[in-house]
Structures are given as structure tokens and as C-alpha cells.
Amino acid sequence: MFFMGTYTPKLDDKGRLFLPAKFRERLSEGVVVTQGQENCLVVWPEDVFMAEAQRAQQTPMTNRGARDYARVLFGGAEQGTPDKQGRIGISPLLRSYAGLDKDVVVIGVMDRIEIWDPERWAEYSSGAQAKFAELDEDPAS
């Protein structure tokens, strides 16, 4: 199953997020929430996160980029299981990193979902859409 679509749920007063209904079954066995690039949060199904962890483990720790990636990916990571209502908790540390308050944007990105502050998402998305519109493969290659 690929995660797709854009949703606008809200965080409750305890920092819990209702996962979009379409995503709940795939995430019911467990999730890992961690820091993502561009100051969003990434929610991985636990099995996909473990596969990513194995890939990261195969890169030598003598490689600075690999150390940086592992530190950010694992240092902010939190495991959890959605509750019966399909909610996951987002820690204050992760909410602060992503600038999340009450309103959030949740997007499906193939094998994971991302949680964004609405203003950051609008800014990022408009720039990314402009680049997407200009994509043009070179027929000679």
C-alpha cells in the first residue's frame, strides 16, 4: 500500500494526532515518528522504518554523512502504536522541531507519511510545484 493524499487534521490538547482513516490499517501494527527534512515529521510503519535502519547500518560510521543521518533519524525517533481511535502521540520535542501547534497538514509520501506545519507546507509546496512544472527529461539521454 502506498500512502497518498493530503489531509488537514488537528492535534488535540495532549499533542495527539488522528491519523487519516485511509492510513490507519497499515499503521495499526506500530509506527516510528521522527524528524524529517525541511522541518517536517515523518511517520513510518514500524517495519518500513526497520528496513531503513538496516540500510543506514550498512553505511560505515566513518562516513560523516552516514553519522549525521543516523543521529538525526534515530535521535529524535519515537516508537508507538495508534490507540483504538487511530491517534498517535507527538512529543513536545518533535512538535517543537516541526513548529506544530494545533493545525497540521498530513501528506502521504509512498511508504511513509509526513506531518507539516500548514505555513511551512504551503511555502515548500509552492516552490516544489514550480520545480515540478519545469521538469523536462532530455530525450537525448
Backbone as JSON, one array per atom type, in Angstrom:
{
  "sequence": "MFFMGTYTPKLDDKGRLFLPAKFRERLSEGVVVTQGQENCLVVWPEDVFMAEAQRAQQTPMTNRGARDYARVLFGGAEQGTPDKQGRIGISPLLRSYAGLDKDVVVIGVMDRIEIWDPERWAEYSSGAQAKFAELDEDPAS",
  "N": [[0.84, -1.19, 0.0], [0.59, 2.15, -0.9], [0.99, 5.32, 0.62], [-1.05, 8.07, 0.07], [-2.22, 11.36, -0.8], [-3.53, 14.4, 0.73], [-4.19, 15.76, 3.87], [-5.93, 17.48, 6.52], [-5.88, 17.29, 9.52], [-6.25, 17.96, 13.08], [-4.15, 18.6, 15.92], [-4.79, 17.37, 19.16], [-5.35, 18.69, 22.52], [-3.49, 17.29, 24.01], [-1.45, 16.77, 22.3], [-1.92, 14.76, 20.48], [-2.52, 13.11, 17.39], [-5.04, 12.49, 15.08], [-4.87, 9.94, 12.89], [-5.28, 9.91, 9.34], [-8.14, 8.16, 8.16], [-7.79, 6.38, 6.01], [-5.18, 5.56, 6.31], [-4.9, 4.17, 8.65], [-5.16, 1.31, 8.98], [-2.79, 0.24, 7.84], [-0.93, 1.32, 9.55], [-1.5, 0.28, 12.0], [-0.06, -1.72, 13.33], [2.13, -0.55, 14.44], [4.2, 2.36, 14.71], [6.89, 4.59, 13.79], [7.87, 7.72, 14.68], [9.67, 10.45, 13.56], [12.18, 13.04, 13.09], [12.04, 14.84, 10.07], [13.24, 15.91, 6.85], [13.41, 19.39, 5.9], [12.11, 20.35, 8.14], [9.77, 18.87, 8.77], [7.76, 16.22, 10.16], [8.24, 12.7, 10.08], [6.33, 9.84, 9.67], [6.66, 6.54, 9.94], [5.62, 3.27, 8.99], [6.31, 0.73, 11.31], [7.77, -1.53, 10.35], [8.79, -0.62, 7.91], [10.42, 1.46, 8.78], [12.34, -0.05, 10.16], [13.53, -1.4, 8.04], [14.69, 0.79, 6.74], [16.45, 1.49, 8.74], [18.19, -0.7, 8.65], [19.36, -0.27, 6.14], [20.7, 2.12, 6.69], [22.49, 1.19, 8.54], [24.26, -0.25, 7.03], [26.02, 1.52, 5.95], [29.26, 2.73, 6.45], [30.25, 3.97, 9.64], [32.36, 5.63, 9.58], [31.88, 7.4, 7.66], [30.98, 10.66, 7.42], [28.49, 11.81, 6.61], [26.8, 9.61, 6.89], [26.89, 9.23, 9.66], [25.73, 11.64, 10.51], [23.16, 11.38, 9.38], [22.19, 9.07, 10.7], [22.21, 9.97, 13.35], [20.29, 12.07, 13.36], [18.03, 10.74, 12.36], [17.6, 8.61, 14.22], [17.97, 9.8, 16.73], [15.83, 11.51, 17.28], [13.71, 9.81, 17.14], [10.65, 8.11, 17.88], [8.9, 5.36, 19.03], [5.67, 3.9, 18.66], [2.2, 2.93, 19.04], [-0.81, 3.29, 17.34], [-3.75, 4.38, 19.08], [-7.03, 3.02, 19.96], [-8.74, 4.76, 18.69], [-7.33, 5.58, 16.56], [-5.29, 7.4, 16.97], [-2.08, 8.97, 17.32], [0.55, 9.83, 19.53], [2.39, 12.86, 19.62], [5.42, 13.95, 20.61], [6.42, 16.74, 22.76], [9.01, 17.61, 22.05], [9.31, 16.77, 19.33], [7.1, 18.13, 18.22], [7.93, 20.76, 18.61], [10.27, 20.83, 17.01], [9.11, 20.61, 14.43], [7.5, 22.78, 14.41], [4.8, 22.6, 15.12], [1.46, 23.29, 16.04], [-1.71, 23.47, 16.55], [-3.19, 23.13, 14.13], [-2.4, 21.05, 11.38], [-0.79, 19.65, 8.48], [-1.09, 16.67, 6.8], [0.56, 14.5, 4.73], [0.58, 11.89, 2.32], [3.32, 9.97, 1.37], [4.33, 7.86, -0.53], [5.84, 5.33, 0.97], [5.59, 6.26, 3.53], [4.29, 8.74, 5.86], [4.06, 12.3, 6.1], [4.15, 15.0, 8.42], [3.27, 18.28, 8.62], [3.68, 21.74, 9.49], [1.15, 23.99, 8.61], [1.82, 26.49, 7.31], [4.54, 26.19, 6.66], [4.3, 23.98, 4.96], [2.77, 25.09, 2.86], [4.56, 26.99, 1.86], [6.79, 25.37, 1.15], [5.54, 23.6, -0.66], [4.6, 25.26, -2.74], [7.0, 26.09, -3.93], [8.07, 23.61, -4.66], [6.14, 22.72, -6.46], [6.44, 24.53, -8.53], [8.99, 23.82, -9.46], [8.39, 21.19, -10.24], [6.66, 21.66, -12.36], [8.45, 22.53, -14.23], [9.93, 20.32, -14.88], [11.59, 18.38, -17.24], [12.48, 15.86, -19.21], [15.47, 15.08, -20.87], [15.36, 14.18, -24.15], [17.52, 13.1, -25.48], [19.01, 11.67, -23.72]],
  "CA": [[0.0, 0.0, 0.0], [1.24, 3.45, -0.89], [0.27, 6.42, 1.26], [-1.28, 9.15, -0.89], [-3.22, 12.36, -0.45], [-3.25, 15.5, 1.66], [-5.24, 15.83, 4.88], [-5.71, 18.59, 7.46], [-6.41, 17.04, 10.87], [-5.75, 18.85, 14.13], [-3.62, 18.0, 17.13], [-5.61, 17.69, 20.32], [-4.64, 19.41, 23.59], [-2.42, 16.44, 24.53], [-0.47, 16.55, 21.25], [-2.23, 13.55, 19.72], [-2.97, 13.32, 16.03], [-5.89, 11.47, 14.47], [-4.37, 9.55, 11.58], [-6.34, 9.78, 8.33], [-8.75, 6.83, 8.2], [-7.22, 5.53, 4.96], [-3.83, 5.14, 6.7], [-4.9, 3.52, 9.96], [-4.93, -0.14, 8.97], [-1.38, -0.01, 7.57], [-0.12, 1.8, 10.67], [-2.02, -0.26, 13.26], [0.91, -2.6, 13.98], [3.15, 0.25, 15.1], [4.8, 3.44, 13.93], [8.02, 5.35, 14.31], [7.78, 9.13, 14.31], [10.99, 11.06, 13.7], [12.43, 14.28, 12.37], [12.23, 14.72, 8.63], [13.91, 17.05, 6.22], [12.6, 20.6, 5.76], [11.39, 20.56, 9.4], [8.52, 18.15, 8.93], [7.92, 14.95, 10.87], [7.99, 11.53, 9.25], [5.71, 8.71, 10.35], [6.95, 5.32, 9.19], [5.2, 2.0, 9.57], [7.48, 0.22, 12.03], [8.56, -2.44, 9.52], [9.5, 0.19, 6.91], [11.5, 2.13, 9.5], [13.39, -1.03, 10.44], [14.25, -1.61, 6.77], [15.51, 1.99, 6.56], [17.53, 1.38, 9.72], [19.17, -1.66, 8.14], [20.11, 0.42, 5.07], [21.61, 3.08, 7.33], [23.5, 0.41, 9.25], [25.21, -0.78, 6.06], [26.98, 2.57, 5.61], [30.25, 2.8, 7.53], [30.16, 5.13, 10.51], [33.48, 6.52, 9.28], [31.33, 8.36, 6.71], [30.34, 11.73, 8.19], [27.08, 11.92, 6.22], [26.09, 8.48, 7.49], [26.76, 9.52, 11.1], [24.74, 12.71, 10.65], [21.85, 10.82, 9.06], [21.8, 8.17, 11.79], [21.94, 10.76, 14.56], [19.02, 12.77, 13.24], [16.95, 9.77, 12.18], [17.35, 7.84, 15.43], [17.99, 10.64, 17.93], [14.5, 12.07, 17.55], [12.69, 8.81, 16.83], [9.79, 7.6, 18.95], [8.04, 4.26, 18.62], [4.36, 3.9, 19.28], [1.11, 2.21, 18.39], [-2.03, 4.09, 17.4], [-4.77, 3.9, 20.01], [-8.23, 2.46, 19.32], [-9.37, 5.79, 17.87], [-6.45, 5.92, 15.44], [-4.45, 8.56, 17.32], [-0.7, 8.78, 17.77], [1.07, 10.96, 20.3], [3.56, 13.56, 19.1], [6.07, 14.52, 21.8], [6.72, 18.18, 22.69], [10.27, 17.8, 21.32], [9.04, 16.68, 17.89], [6.2, 19.25, 17.84], [8.75, 21.96, 18.56], [11.12, 20.72, 15.82], [8.33, 20.83, 13.22], [6.7, 24.01, 14.54], [3.39, 22.22, 15.11], [0.62, 23.8, 17.11], [-2.97, 22.73, 16.5], [-3.44, 22.77, 12.74], [-1.3, 20.37, 10.7], [-1.04, 19.05, 7.17], [-0.56, 15.31, 6.71], [0.6, 14.07, 3.34], [1.07, 10.56, 2.04], [4.52, 10.01, 0.52], [4.65, 6.47, -0.86], [5.96, 4.36, 2.06], [5.57, 6.96, 4.8], [3.52, 9.97, 5.84], [4.75, 13.45, 6.67], [3.31, 15.93, 9.16], [3.81, 19.62, 8.38], [3.03, 22.99, 9.87], [0.5, 24.43, 7.38], [2.55, 27.57, 6.62], [5.75, 25.6, 6.07], [3.88, 23.15, 3.84], [2.37, 25.96, 1.75], [5.79, 27.56, 1.3], [7.55, 24.31, 0.48], [4.75, 23.04, -1.75], [4.56, 26.17, -3.9], [8.31, 26.01, -4.58], [8.23, 22.28, -5.26], [5.23, 22.64, -7.61], [7.06, 25.29, -9.62], [10.05, 22.96, -10.0], [7.74, 20.06, -10.88], [6.13, 22.14, -13.63], [9.56, 22.74, -15.16], [10.63, 19.08, -15.18], [11.58, 18.01, -18.64], [13.57, 14.92, -19.47], [16.2, 15.29, -22.12], [15.12, 13.0, -24.98], [18.79, 12.58, -25.98], [19.68, 10.82, -22.73]],
  "C": [[0.87, 1.24, 0.0], [0.36, 4.44, -0.14], [0.16, 7.54, 0.25], [-2.29, 10.14, -0.31], [-2.72, 13.37, 0.56], [-4.45, 15.66, 2.58], [-4.91, 16.95, 5.86], [-6.36, 18.31, 8.82], [-5.83, 18.07, 11.86], [-5.13, 18.02, 15.25], [-4.56, 18.33, 18.27], [-4.75, 18.36, 21.39], [-3.49, 18.6, 24.19], [-1.36, 16.13, 23.47], [-0.69, 15.27, 20.47], [-2.82, 13.92, 18.37], [-3.86, 12.16, 15.61], [-5.32, 11.17, 13.09], [-5.53, 9.51, 10.58], [-6.84, 8.33, 8.29], [-8.13, 5.87, 7.19], [-5.87, 4.95, 5.37], [-3.83, 4.22, 7.92], [-4.59, 2.04, 9.92], [-3.45, -0.44, 8.78], [-0.5, 0.35, 8.76], [-0.5, 1.16, 12.01], [-1.04, -1.15, 14.01], [2.02, -1.83, 14.71], [3.76, 1.25, 14.15], [6.08, 3.92, 14.59], [7.87, 6.75, 13.77], [9.15, 9.73, 14.54], [11.07, 12.36, 12.91], [12.63, 13.99, 10.9], [12.98, 15.93, 8.11], [12.9, 18.19, 6.05], [11.69, 20.83, 6.97], [9.98, 19.99, 9.42], [8.8, 16.93, 9.8], [7.58, 13.82, 9.9], [7.41, 10.44, 10.13], [5.89, 7.49, 9.44], [6.16, 4.16, 9.79], [6.45, 1.37, 10.19], [8.36, -0.68, 11.17], [9.35, -1.68, 8.44], [10.65, 0.94, 7.56], [12.65, 1.17, 9.77], [14.19, -1.35, 9.18], [15.16, -0.42, 6.47], [16.7, 1.96, 7.52], [18.6, 0.4, 9.25], [20.0, -1.05, 7.01], [21.13, 1.38, 5.68], [22.76, 2.35, 8.0], [24.58, -0.12, 8.3], [26.24, 0.26, 5.62], [27.96, 2.7, 6.75], [30.12, 4.09, 8.35], [31.39, 6.03, 10.39], [33.06, 7.56, 8.25], [30.53, 9.41, 7.48], [28.85, 11.88, 7.88], [26.24, 10.81, 6.83], [25.88, 8.7, 8.99], [25.68, 10.58, 11.31], [23.33, 12.18, 10.43], [21.34, 9.95, 10.21], [21.44, 8.96, 13.05], [20.58, 11.45, 14.5], [17.86, 11.79, 13.16], [16.59, 9.07, 13.49], [17.24, 8.69, 16.69], [16.63, 11.21, 18.29], [13.38, 11.07, 17.38], [11.94, 8.34, 18.07], [8.9, 6.52, 18.38], [6.7, 4.38, 19.33], [3.38, 3.06, 18.49], [-0.12, 3.1, 18.46], [-3.03, 3.5, 18.39], [-6.01, 3.43, 19.24], [-8.96, 3.48, 18.45], [-8.49, 6.24, 16.71], [-5.57, 7.13, 15.7], [-3.04, 8.11, 17.66], [-0.28, 10.02, 18.53], [2.3, 11.54, 19.63], [4.19, 14.29, 20.28], [6.29, 16.02, 21.63], [8.0, 18.46, 21.9], [10.04, 17.77, 19.81], [8.09, 17.78, 17.42], [6.98, 20.53, 17.71], [9.63, 21.96, 17.31], [10.36, 21.1, 14.55], [7.48, 22.09, 13.27], [5.2, 23.74, 14.54], [2.66, 22.79, 16.31], [-0.67, 22.98, 17.12], [-3.26, 22.22, 15.09], [-2.2, 22.13, 12.13], [-1.76, 19.93, 9.31], [-0.36, 17.69, 7.18], [-0.6, 14.91, 5.24], [1.11, 12.63, 3.25], [2.21, 10.64, 1.05], [5.01, 8.57, 0.32], [4.66, 5.55, 0.35], [5.9, 4.98, 3.45], [4.58, 8.12, 4.71], [4.36, 11.07, 6.47], [3.72, 14.36, 7.32], [3.99, 17.29, 9.09], [3.0, 20.69, 9.1], [2.4, 23.54, 8.58], [1.24, 25.53, 6.61], [3.81, 27.04, 5.96], [5.39, 24.75, 4.85], [3.51, 24.01, 2.63], [3.6, 26.55, 1.06], [6.58, 26.51, 0.52], [6.82, 23.83, -0.78], [4.73, 23.96, -2.97], [5.89, 26.15, -4.65], [8.5, 24.69, -5.29], [7.34, 22.14, -6.49], [5.79, 23.41, -8.8], [8.17, 24.47, -10.27], [9.47, 21.77, -10.76], [7.21, 20.46, -12.27], [7.22, 22.3, -14.68], [10.31, 21.46, -15.5], [10.48, 18.73, -16.66], [12.76, 17.09, -18.89], [14.18, 15.22, -20.82], [16.01, 14.04, -22.99], [16.41, 12.37, -25.52], [19.45, 11.64, -24.99], [18.99, 9.52, -22.52]]
}
